Short mmCIF file of N, CA and C in Angstrom, two decimals:
data_model
loop_
_atom_site.label_atom_id
_atom_site.label_comp_id
_atom_site.label_asym_id
_atom_site.label_seq_id
_atom_site.Cartn_x
_atom_site.Cartn_y
_atom_site.Cartn_z
N MET A 1 0.72 -1.32 0.62
CA MET A 1 -0.36 -0.15 -0.45
C MET A 1 0.88 0.85 -0.21
N ASP A 2 0.43 2.58 -0.77
CA ASP A 2 0.92 3.55 -1.17
C ASP A 2 0.84 3.94 0.89
N ILE A 3 3.20 4.29 1.24
CA ILE A 3 3.23 4.96 2.88
C ILE A 3 1.95 6.15 2.88
N ARG A 4 1.91 6.81 1.77
CA ARG A 4 0.38 8.16 2.53
C ARG A 4 -0.97 7.07 2.29
N HIS A 5 -0.66 6.15 2.07
CA HIS A 5 -2.30 6.11 2.87
C HIS A 5 -2.32 4.74 4.12
N THR A 6 -1.35 4.40 3.93
CA THR A 6 -0.49 3.71 5.10
C THR A 6 -0.78 4.65 6.70
N PHE A 7 0.22 5.90 6.18
CA PHE A 7 0.50 6.79 6.78
C PHE A 7 -1.88 7.34 7.07
N GLY A 8 -2.37 7.80 6.22
CA GLY A 8 -3.93 8.10 6.37
C GLY A 8 -4.22 7.54 7.87
N ASN A 9 -4.40 6.32 7.13
CA ASN A 9 -5.08 5.03 7.60
C ASN A 9 -5.25 4.96 9.76
N ASN A 10 -3.27 5.44 9.82
CA ASN A 10 -3.59 5.01 11.16
C ASN A 10 -3.29 6.39 11.68
N LEU A 11 -3.27 7.93 11.02
CA LEU A 11 -3.30 8.46 11.64
C LEU A 11 -5.12 8.53 12.12
N LYS A 12 -5.97 8.38 11.40
CA LYS A 12 -7.83 8.51 11.00
C LYS A 12 -7.41 6.62 12.51
N HIS A 13 -7.07 6.13 12.37
CA HIS A 13 -6.87 5.39 14.06
C HIS A 13 -6.88 5.49 15.52
N TYR A 14 -5.42 6.50 15.78
CA TYR A 14 -5.43 6.90 17.24
C TYR A 14 -6.07 7.55 17.32
N ARG A 15 -6.55 8.58 16.17
CA ARG A 15 -7.23 9.71 16.49
C ARG A 15 -8.73 9.28 16.83
N THR A 16 -9.04 8.20 15.90
CA THR A 16 -10.74 8.06 16.74
C THR A 16 -10.39 7.33 17.62
N GLN A 17 -8.96 6.56 18.59
CA GLN A 17 -9.65 5.79 18.84
C GLN A 17 -8.45 6.65 20.69
N ALA A 18 -8.72 8.22 19.79
CA ALA A 18 -8.20 8.85 21.23
C ALA A 18 -9.18 9.42 21.62
N ASN A 19 -10.96 9.09 20.57
CA ASN A 19 -11.83 10.27 20.89
C ASN A 19 -11.17 11.57 20.73
N MET A 20 -10.63 11.25 19.54
CA MET A 20 -10.77 13.18 19.36
C MET A 20 -11.07 13.23 17.41
N SER A 21 -12.28 14.33 17.48
CA SER A 21 -12.07 14.64 15.84
C SER A 21 -10.77 15.60 15.26
N GLN A 22 -11.38 15.69 13.68
CA GLN A 22 -10.17 16.12 13.70
C GLN A 22 -10.29 17.97 13.82
N ALA A 23 -10.75 18.56 14.06
CA ALA A 23 -10.59 19.61 14.24
C ALA A 23 -10.23 20.06 15.59
N ALA A 24 -10.38 19.00 16.68
CA ALA A 24 -9.57 19.22 17.92
C ALA A 24 -8.13 18.87 17.19
N LEU A 25 -7.86 17.44 16.39
CA LEU A 25 -6.23 17.39 16.61
C LEU A 25 -5.41 18.22 15.95
N ALA A 26 -6.91 19.62 14.85
CA ALA A 26 -5.70 20.72 13.94
C ALA A 26 -5.41 21.59 15.16
N VAL A 27 -6.49 21.59 16.14
CA VAL A 27 -6.26 22.42 16.66
C VAL A 27 -5.41 23.04 17.95
N LYS A 28 -5.21 20.95 17.79
CA LYS A 28 -3.68 21.19 19.37
C LYS A 28 -1.76 21.23 18.33
N MET A 29 -2.60 21.19 16.83
CA MET A 29 -1.31 20.56 16.07
C MET A 29 -1.03 22.73 15.12
N GLY A 30 -2.17 23.30 15.96
CA GLY A 30 -1.92 24.18 14.87
C GLY A 30 -2.29 24.76 13.30
N ILE A 31 -2.38 23.92 13.06
CA ILE A 31 -2.82 23.69 10.73
C ILE A 31 -4.74 23.40 10.85
N ASP A 32 -4.33 23.66 9.81
CA ASP A 32 -6.35 24.42 9.54
C ASP A 32 -6.66 21.75 9.43
N ARG A 33 -8.05 22.59 9.13
CA ARG A 33 -8.64 20.67 9.89
C ARG A 33 -8.83 20.29 8.17
N ALA A 34 -8.91 21.00 7.15
CA ALA A 34 -9.10 20.32 5.89
C ALA A 34 -6.87 19.42 5.34
N HIS A 35 -6.11 20.46 5.97
CA HIS A 35 -4.90 19.81 6.18
C HIS A 35 -4.88 18.28 6.64
N VAL A 36 -5.63 17.87 7.72
CA VAL A 36 -5.89 16.64 8.88
C VAL A 36 -7.09 15.70 7.54
N SER A 37 -7.58 16.52 7.13
CA SER A 37 -8.59 15.27 6.29
C SER A 37 -8.14 15.22 4.62
N ALA A 38 -7.37 16.45 4.75
CA ALA A 38 -6.15 15.21 3.85
C ALA A 38 -5.37 14.64 3.81
N MET A 39 -4.57 14.95 5.08
CA MET A 39 -3.82 13.54 5.37
C MET A 39 -4.39 12.22 5.87
N GLU A 40 -5.34 12.40 6.11
CA GLU A 40 -5.82 10.95 6.75
C GLU A 40 -6.82 10.32 4.86
N ARG A 41 -6.87 11.00 3.75
CA ARG A 41 -7.26 10.67 3.31
C ARG A 41 -6.10 9.81 2.15
N GLY A 42 -4.99 10.20 2.75
CA GLY A 42 -3.73 8.91 1.97
C GLY A 42 -3.62 10.12 0.58
N GLN A 43 -3.63 11.61 0.82
CA GLN A 43 -3.15 12.72 0.03
C GLN A 43 -2.47 13.36 -0.30
N GLN A 44 -1.67 13.93 1.69
CA GLN A 44 -0.44 14.56 1.68
C GLN A 44 1.20 13.56 1.50
N ASN A 45 2.17 14.35 1.22
CA ASN A 45 3.55 12.93 1.32
C ASN A 45 3.96 14.73 2.70
N VAL A 46 3.75 14.00 3.32
CA VAL A 46 4.02 14.59 4.30
C VAL A 46 5.66 14.63 5.12
N THR A 47 6.46 15.40 5.61
CA THR A 47 7.89 15.02 5.92
C THR A 47 7.52 14.42 7.86
N ILE A 48 9.75 14.50 7.47
CA ILE A 48 8.82 13.31 9.18
C ILE A 48 9.08 13.87 9.84
N VAL A 49 9.02 14.95 9.60
CA VAL A 49 9.50 16.25 11.41
C VAL A 49 7.45 16.70 11.26
N THR A 50 6.86 16.97 9.94
CA THR A 50 5.60 16.86 10.40
C THR A 50 4.86 15.78 10.97
N LEU A 51 5.17 13.97 10.18
CA LEU A 51 4.62 12.84 11.36
C LEU A 51 4.27 13.11 12.84
N TRP A 52 6.55 13.36 12.95
CA TRP A 52 6.31 13.23 14.52
C TRP A 52 5.74 14.43 15.50
N HIS A 53 5.02 15.54 15.05
CA HIS A 53 4.17 16.11 14.75
C HIS A 53 3.13 15.58 15.17
N VAL A 54 2.33 15.27 15.04
CA VAL A 54 0.87 14.14 14.27
C VAL A 54 1.51 13.16 15.55
N ALA A 55 3.05 12.80 15.61
CA ALA A 55 2.16 11.97 17.27
C ALA A 55 2.15 11.61 17.70
N GLN A 56 3.69 13.32 18.13
CA GLN A 56 3.38 13.84 19.82
C GLN A 56 1.90 14.73 20.31
N ALA A 57 1.12 14.55 19.00
CA ALA A 57 0.13 15.70 19.79
C ALA A 57 -1.04 13.74 19.91
N LEU A 58 -0.63 12.78 18.78
CA LEU A 58 -1.93 11.91 18.99
C LEU A 58 -0.88 10.61 20.57
N ASP A 59 0.30 11.37 20.95
CA ASP A 59 1.05 11.14 22.06
C ASP A 59 1.35 9.10 21.67
N VAL A 60 1.65 8.99 20.69
CA VAL A 60 1.88 7.18 19.87
C VAL A 60 3.29 7.68 19.78
N GLU A 61 4.33 6.33 19.52
CA GLU A 61 5.34 6.62 18.91
C GLU A 61 5.47 7.02 16.65
N PRO A 62 5.96 8.58 16.84
CA PRO A 62 6.40 7.87 15.22
C PRO A 62 6.34 6.90 15.03
N ALA A 63 6.83 5.92 14.92
CA ALA A 63 7.23 4.89 13.71
C ALA A 63 5.78 4.14 13.84
N ALA A 64 5.10 4.45 14.98
CA ALA A 64 3.33 3.94 14.71
C ALA A 64 3.01 4.08 13.69
N LEU A 65 2.90 5.54 12.97
CA LEU A 65 2.13 5.72 12.57
C LEU A 65 2.24 5.46 10.69
N LEU A 66 3.61 4.93 10.58
CA LEU A 66 3.78 3.83 9.12
C LEU A 66 3.55 2.53 9.54
N GLU A 67 3.26 1.49 10.71
CA GLU A 67 2.37 0.53 10.72
C GLU A 67 2.45 0.21 9.69
N ASN A 68 2.36 -0.75 8.78
CA ASN A 68 1.82 -1.70 8.31
C ASN A 68 -0.06 -2.45 8.76
N ARG A 69 -0.11 -2.17 9.23
CA ARG A 69 -1.86 -2.86 10.46
C ARG A 69 -1.96 -4.10 9.31
N ARG A 70 -2.38 -3.93 9.00
CA ARG A 70 -3.28 -5.06 8.13
C ARG A 70 -2.75 -6.04 8.33
N GLU A 71 -1.22 -6.06 8.25
CA GLU A 71 -0.39 -7.94 7.93
C GLU A 71 -0.33 -7.52 9.64
N SER A 72 -0.97 -6.70 10.40
CA SER A 72 -0.42 -7.26 12.02
C SER A 72 -1.72 -7.93 12.17
N GLN A 73 -2.53 -7.75 11.72
CA GLN A 73 -4.14 -7.55 12.13
C GLN A 73 -3.93 -8.81 12.08
N ASN A 74 -4.06 -9.31 10.88
CA ASN A 74 -4.43 -10.65 9.74
C ASN A 74 -3.14 -11.31 10.96
N VAL A 75 -2.03 -11.41 11.17
CA VAL A 75 -1.58 -12.15 12.34
C VAL A 75 -2.65 -12.90 13.83
N VAL A 76 -3.28 -10.94 14.55
CA VAL A 76 -3.97 -11.55 15.50
C VAL A 76 -5.22 -12.53 15.09
N ASN A 77 -5.72 -11.96 14.19
CA ASN A 77 -7.01 -12.68 13.79
C ASN A 77 -6.56 -13.99 13.49
N LYS A 78 -5.82 -14.68 13.13
CA LYS A 78 -5.05 -16.44 12.62
C LYS A 78 -6.19 -17.33 14.26
N MET B 1 15.01 12.12 21.20
CA MET B 1 16.00 12.85 19.11
C MET B 1 14.86 13.44 18.35
N ASP B 2 15.51 14.15 18.25
CA ASP B 2 15.09 14.64 16.52
C ASP B 2 14.70 13.52 15.86
N ILE B 3 13.74 13.52 15.62
CA ILE B 3 13.08 12.34 14.28
C ILE B 3 14.08 12.66 13.08
N ARG B 4 14.29 12.84 12.86
CA ARG B 4 15.42 13.45 11.61
C ARG B 4 16.84 12.40 11.96
N HIS B 5 17.71 12.83 13.14
CA HIS B 5 18.76 11.94 14.04
C HIS B 5 18.47 10.28 14.57
N THR B 6 16.55 9.99 14.91
CA THR B 6 16.60 8.95 14.60
C THR B 6 16.62 8.07 13.09
N PHE B 7 15.84 9.32 12.03
CA PHE B 7 16.23 7.89 11.00
C PHE B 7 17.44 8.75 10.90
N GLY B 8 17.66 8.86 9.85
CA GLY B 8 20.05 9.55 10.07
C GLY B 8 20.21 7.92 10.55
N ASN B 9 20.54 7.79 12.51
CA ASN B 9 21.06 6.51 13.30
C ASN B 9 20.42 5.22 12.06
N ASN B 10 19.16 5.16 12.39
CA ASN B 10 18.35 3.89 11.70
C ASN B 10 18.48 2.74 9.88
N LEU B 11 18.53 4.05 9.41
CA LEU B 11 19.43 4.04 7.94
C LEU B 11 21.07 3.89 8.13
N LYS B 12 21.71 4.58 9.13
CA LYS B 12 22.95 3.80 9.57
C LYS B 12 23.41 2.46 9.41
N HIS B 13 22.39 1.96 10.33
CA HIS B 13 22.49 0.77 10.75
C HIS B 13 21.80 -0.21 10.24
N TYR B 14 21.05 0.04 9.10
CA TYR B 14 20.07 -1.17 7.87
C TYR B 14 21.09 -1.25 7.20
N ARG B 15 21.28 -0.32 7.02
CA ARG B 15 22.76 0.14 5.02
C ARG B 15 24.01 -0.78 5.82
N THR B 16 24.39 -0.35 7.01
CA THR B 16 25.52 -1.53 7.11
C THR B 16 25.67 -2.84 8.09
N GLN B 17 24.24 -3.04 8.01
CA GLN B 17 24.14 -4.60 8.30
C GLN B 17 23.47 -5.38 6.38
N ALA B 18 23.09 -4.36 6.42
CA ALA B 18 23.71 -4.89 4.79
C ALA B 18 24.05 -5.11 3.92
N ASN B 19 25.86 -4.57 4.60
CA ASN B 19 27.40 -4.57 4.16
C ASN B 19 26.70 -4.03 2.73
N MET B 20 25.90 -2.85 2.65
CA MET B 20 26.19 -1.99 1.69
C MET B 20 26.65 -0.29 1.76
N SER B 21 27.19 -0.05 0.83
CA SER B 21 28.44 1.15 1.30
C SER B 21 27.14 2.81 1.08
N GLN B 22 27.36 3.89 1.14
CA GLN B 22 26.45 4.47 1.01
C GLN B 22 26.60 4.74 -0.84
N ALA B 23 27.50 4.36 -1.18
CA ALA B 23 27.55 4.86 -2.63
C ALA B 23 27.04 3.89 -2.96
N ALA B 24 27.05 2.74 -2.53
CA ALA B 24 25.48 1.83 -3.06
C ALA B 24 24.68 1.58 -3.61
N LEU B 25 24.13 2.16 -2.59
CA LEU B 25 22.67 3.27 -1.51
C LEU B 25 22.06 3.59 -2.37
N ALA B 26 22.71 4.63 -2.54
CA ALA B 26 22.92 5.88 -3.73
C ALA B 26 22.52 4.93 -5.09
N VAL B 27 23.27 4.55 -5.57
CA VAL B 27 23.16 3.63 -7.59
C VAL B 27 21.92 3.73 -6.39
N LYS B 28 21.15 2.28 -6.25
CA LYS B 28 20.00 1.63 -5.74
C LYS B 28 19.34 2.45 -5.98
N MET B 29 19.35 4.12 -5.40
CA MET B 29 18.21 4.27 -4.86
C MET B 29 17.60 5.89 -6.68
N GLY B 30 19.51 5.94 -7.15
CA GLY B 30 19.23 7.04 -8.04
C GLY B 30 19.19 7.88 -7.19
N ILE B 31 19.98 8.24 -6.50
CA ILE B 31 20.15 9.60 -5.84
C ILE B 31 21.54 9.98 -5.38
N ASP B 32 22.29 10.89 -5.28
CA ASP B 32 23.74 11.11 -5.04
C ASP B 32 23.79 10.79 -3.33
N ARG B 33 25.44 10.10 -3.59
CA ARG B 33 25.60 9.83 -2.31
C ARG B 33 26.13 10.88 -1.18
N ALA B 34 26.15 11.68 -1.63
CA ALA B 34 25.67 13.04 -0.57
C ALA B 34 24.77 12.88 -0.40
N HIS B 35 23.26 12.85 -0.73
CA HIS B 35 22.22 12.64 -0.16
C HIS B 35 22.37 11.83 0.83
N VAL B 36 23.03 10.10 0.83
CA VAL B 36 21.91 8.70 1.98
C VAL B 36 22.98 10.09 2.86
N SER B 37 24.45 10.56 2.47
CA SER B 37 25.98 11.26 3.93
C SER B 37 24.37 12.33 4.90
N ALA B 38 24.51 13.62 4.36
CA ALA B 38 23.66 13.73 4.76
C ALA B 38 22.55 13.24 5.61
N MET B 39 21.67 12.43 4.71
CA MET B 39 20.64 11.31 5.41
C MET B 39 20.51 11.46 6.43
N GLU B 40 22.42 10.70 6.57
CA GLU B 40 22.48 9.46 8.03
C GLU B 40 23.10 10.87 8.85
N ARG B 41 22.97 11.86 8.30
CA ARG B 41 23.98 12.98 9.70
C ARG B 41 22.37 13.40 9.77
N GLY B 42 21.03 13.36 10.29
CA GLY B 42 20.22 13.72 10.37
C GLY B 42 20.48 15.08 10.21
N GLN B 43 20.33 15.35 8.72
CA GLN B 43 20.64 17.00 7.85
C GLN B 43 19.01 16.65 6.78
N GLN B 44 18.40 15.70 6.63
CA GLN B 44 17.04 15.86 6.29
C GLN B 44 16.21 15.78 6.44
N ASN B 45 15.10 16.44 6.65
CA ASN B 45 13.52 16.14 6.76
C ASN B 45 13.45 15.60 5.68
N VAL B 46 12.95 14.43 5.44
CA VAL B 46 12.70 13.64 4.51
C VAL B 46 10.58 13.58 4.30
N THR B 47 10.34 13.14 3.18
CA THR B 47 9.14 13.03 3.09
C THR B 47 7.91 11.30 3.27
N ILE B 48 7.51 11.20 3.41
CA ILE B 48 8.20 9.74 3.54
C ILE B 48 7.16 8.93 2.34
N VAL B 49 7.73 9.74 1.41
CA VAL B 49 7.44 8.75 0.19
C VAL B 49 9.21 8.82 -0.46
N THR B 50 9.98 9.78 0.59
CA THR B 50 11.22 9.52 0.17
C THR B 50 12.35 8.10 1.12
N LEU B 51 11.37 8.62 2.27
CA LEU B 51 11.80 6.45 3.97
C LEU B 51 11.15 5.89 3.10
N TRP B 52 10.03 5.79 2.08
CA TRP B 52 9.26 4.09 1.64
C TRP B 52 10.25 3.68 0.52
N HIS B 53 10.94 4.30 -0.13
CA HIS B 53 11.93 4.22 -1.30
C HIS B 53 13.02 3.55 -0.86
N VAL B 54 13.87 4.75 0.08
CA VAL B 54 14.45 3.74 1.50
C VAL B 54 14.85 2.53 2.19
N ALA B 55 13.10 2.63 2.15
CA ALA B 55 13.15 1.09 3.84
C ALA B 55 12.91 0.15 1.97
N GLN B 56 12.27 0.68 1.02
CA GLN B 56 13.00 -0.86 -0.29
C GLN B 56 13.82 -1.11 -0.38
N ALA B 57 14.92 0.40 -0.49
CA ALA B 57 15.95 -0.15 -1.48
C ALA B 57 16.78 -1.20 0.28
N LEU B 58 16.89 -0.92 0.87
CA LEU B 58 17.66 -1.57 2.32
C LEU B 58 16.39 -3.20 2.59
N ASP B 59 15.15 -2.42 1.60
CA ASP B 59 14.68 -4.25 2.22
C ASP B 59 13.92 -3.84 4.00
N VAL B 60 14.12 -2.92 4.49
CA VAL B 60 13.27 -3.22 5.76
C VAL B 60 11.80 -2.59 6.14
N GLU B 61 11.14 -2.53 6.62
CA GLU B 61 9.37 -1.76 7.24
C GLU B 61 9.75 -0.05 6.91
N PRO B 62 8.89 0.29 6.24
CA PRO B 62 9.43 1.97 6.34
C PRO B 62 9.63 2.13 7.84
N ALA B 63 8.39 1.81 9.07
CA ALA B 63 8.44 1.89 10.11
C ALA B 63 9.53 1.79 11.10
N ALA B 64 11.01 1.12 10.34
CA ALA B 64 10.92 0.49 10.76
C ALA B 64 12.65 1.61 11.31
N LEU B 65 12.34 2.43 9.99
CA LEU B 65 13.61 3.53 10.15
C LEU B 65 13.25 4.98 10.55
N LEU B 66 12.07 4.60 11.55
CA LEU B 66 11.96 5.27 12.42
C LEU B 66 11.19 5.03 13.64
N GLU B 67 12.07 3.28 14.01
CA GLU B 67 11.75 3.24 15.77
C GLU B 67 13.28 3.36 16.23
N ASN B 68 12.25 4.04 17.58
CA ASN B 68 13.32 5.03 19.05
C ASN B 68 14.09 3.87 19.44
N ARG B 69 15.11 2.99 18.09
CA ARG B 69 15.98 1.95 18.98
C ARG B 69 16.56 2.01 20.62
N ARG B 70 17.01 2.80 20.05
CA ARG B 70 18.14 3.35 22.14
C ARG B 70 16.90 2.23 22.84
N GLU B 71 16.10 2.96 22.66
CA GLU B 71 14.47 2.75 23.92
C GLU B 71 13.98 0.76 23.67
N SER B 72 14.24 0.35 22.47
CA SER B 72 14.09 -0.91 21.89
C SER B 72 15.39 -1.58 22.65
N GLN B 73 16.98 -1.67 22.41
CA GLN B 73 17.71 -1.97 22.87
C GLN B 73 17.57 -1.95 24.19
N ASN B 74 17.90 -0.86 24.93
CA ASN B 74 17.80 -0.92 26.49
C ASN B 74 16.60 -2.25 27.17
N VAL B 75 15.70 -2.47 26.19
CA VAL B 75 14.70 -3.36 27.07
C VAL B 75 15.20 -4.77 26.77
N VAL B 76 16.21 -5.00 25.53
CA VAL B 76 16.59 -6.33 25.10
C VAL B 76 17.94 -6.25 26.43
N ASN B 77 19.29 -5.26 26.57
CA ASN B 77 20.66 -5.74 26.65
C ASN B 77 19.95 -5.23 29.46
N LYS B 78 18.38 -5.52 29.47
CA LYS B 78 18.32 -5.67 30.18
C LYS B 78 18.63 -7.10 30.52
#
């Protein structure tokens, strides 16, 4: 899967897990809600510093935002 | 640690683990050796697509290049 979609899917997963709206995350990061939405739709080739700021705002490890969770989930569901 | 240094340290770790020179990695990725060197010194705020290409060239998972290995190593060394 394209890394931008992997990042977007993980961003949405951890944001909703934290019960945070796109708007709340945008405010916390000082960016526009539309930018959060575009990142979640896999349309942003973000830099690793931006990814780092997202991870800090969601209180997750940066690497977690690039994890291929579908594979790790398959292993769990077996 | 700044994510650019985390990325650079991991890039160097997996490159040397693969017994690959900076020049060989540069050729494999179609970039300049100086760019590989700058990434390893934590001086490049690369995009996630560039990180993905580095991961593919080193045959590692993209998330591995952002792992905080010092912490995971401490756990191993205990």
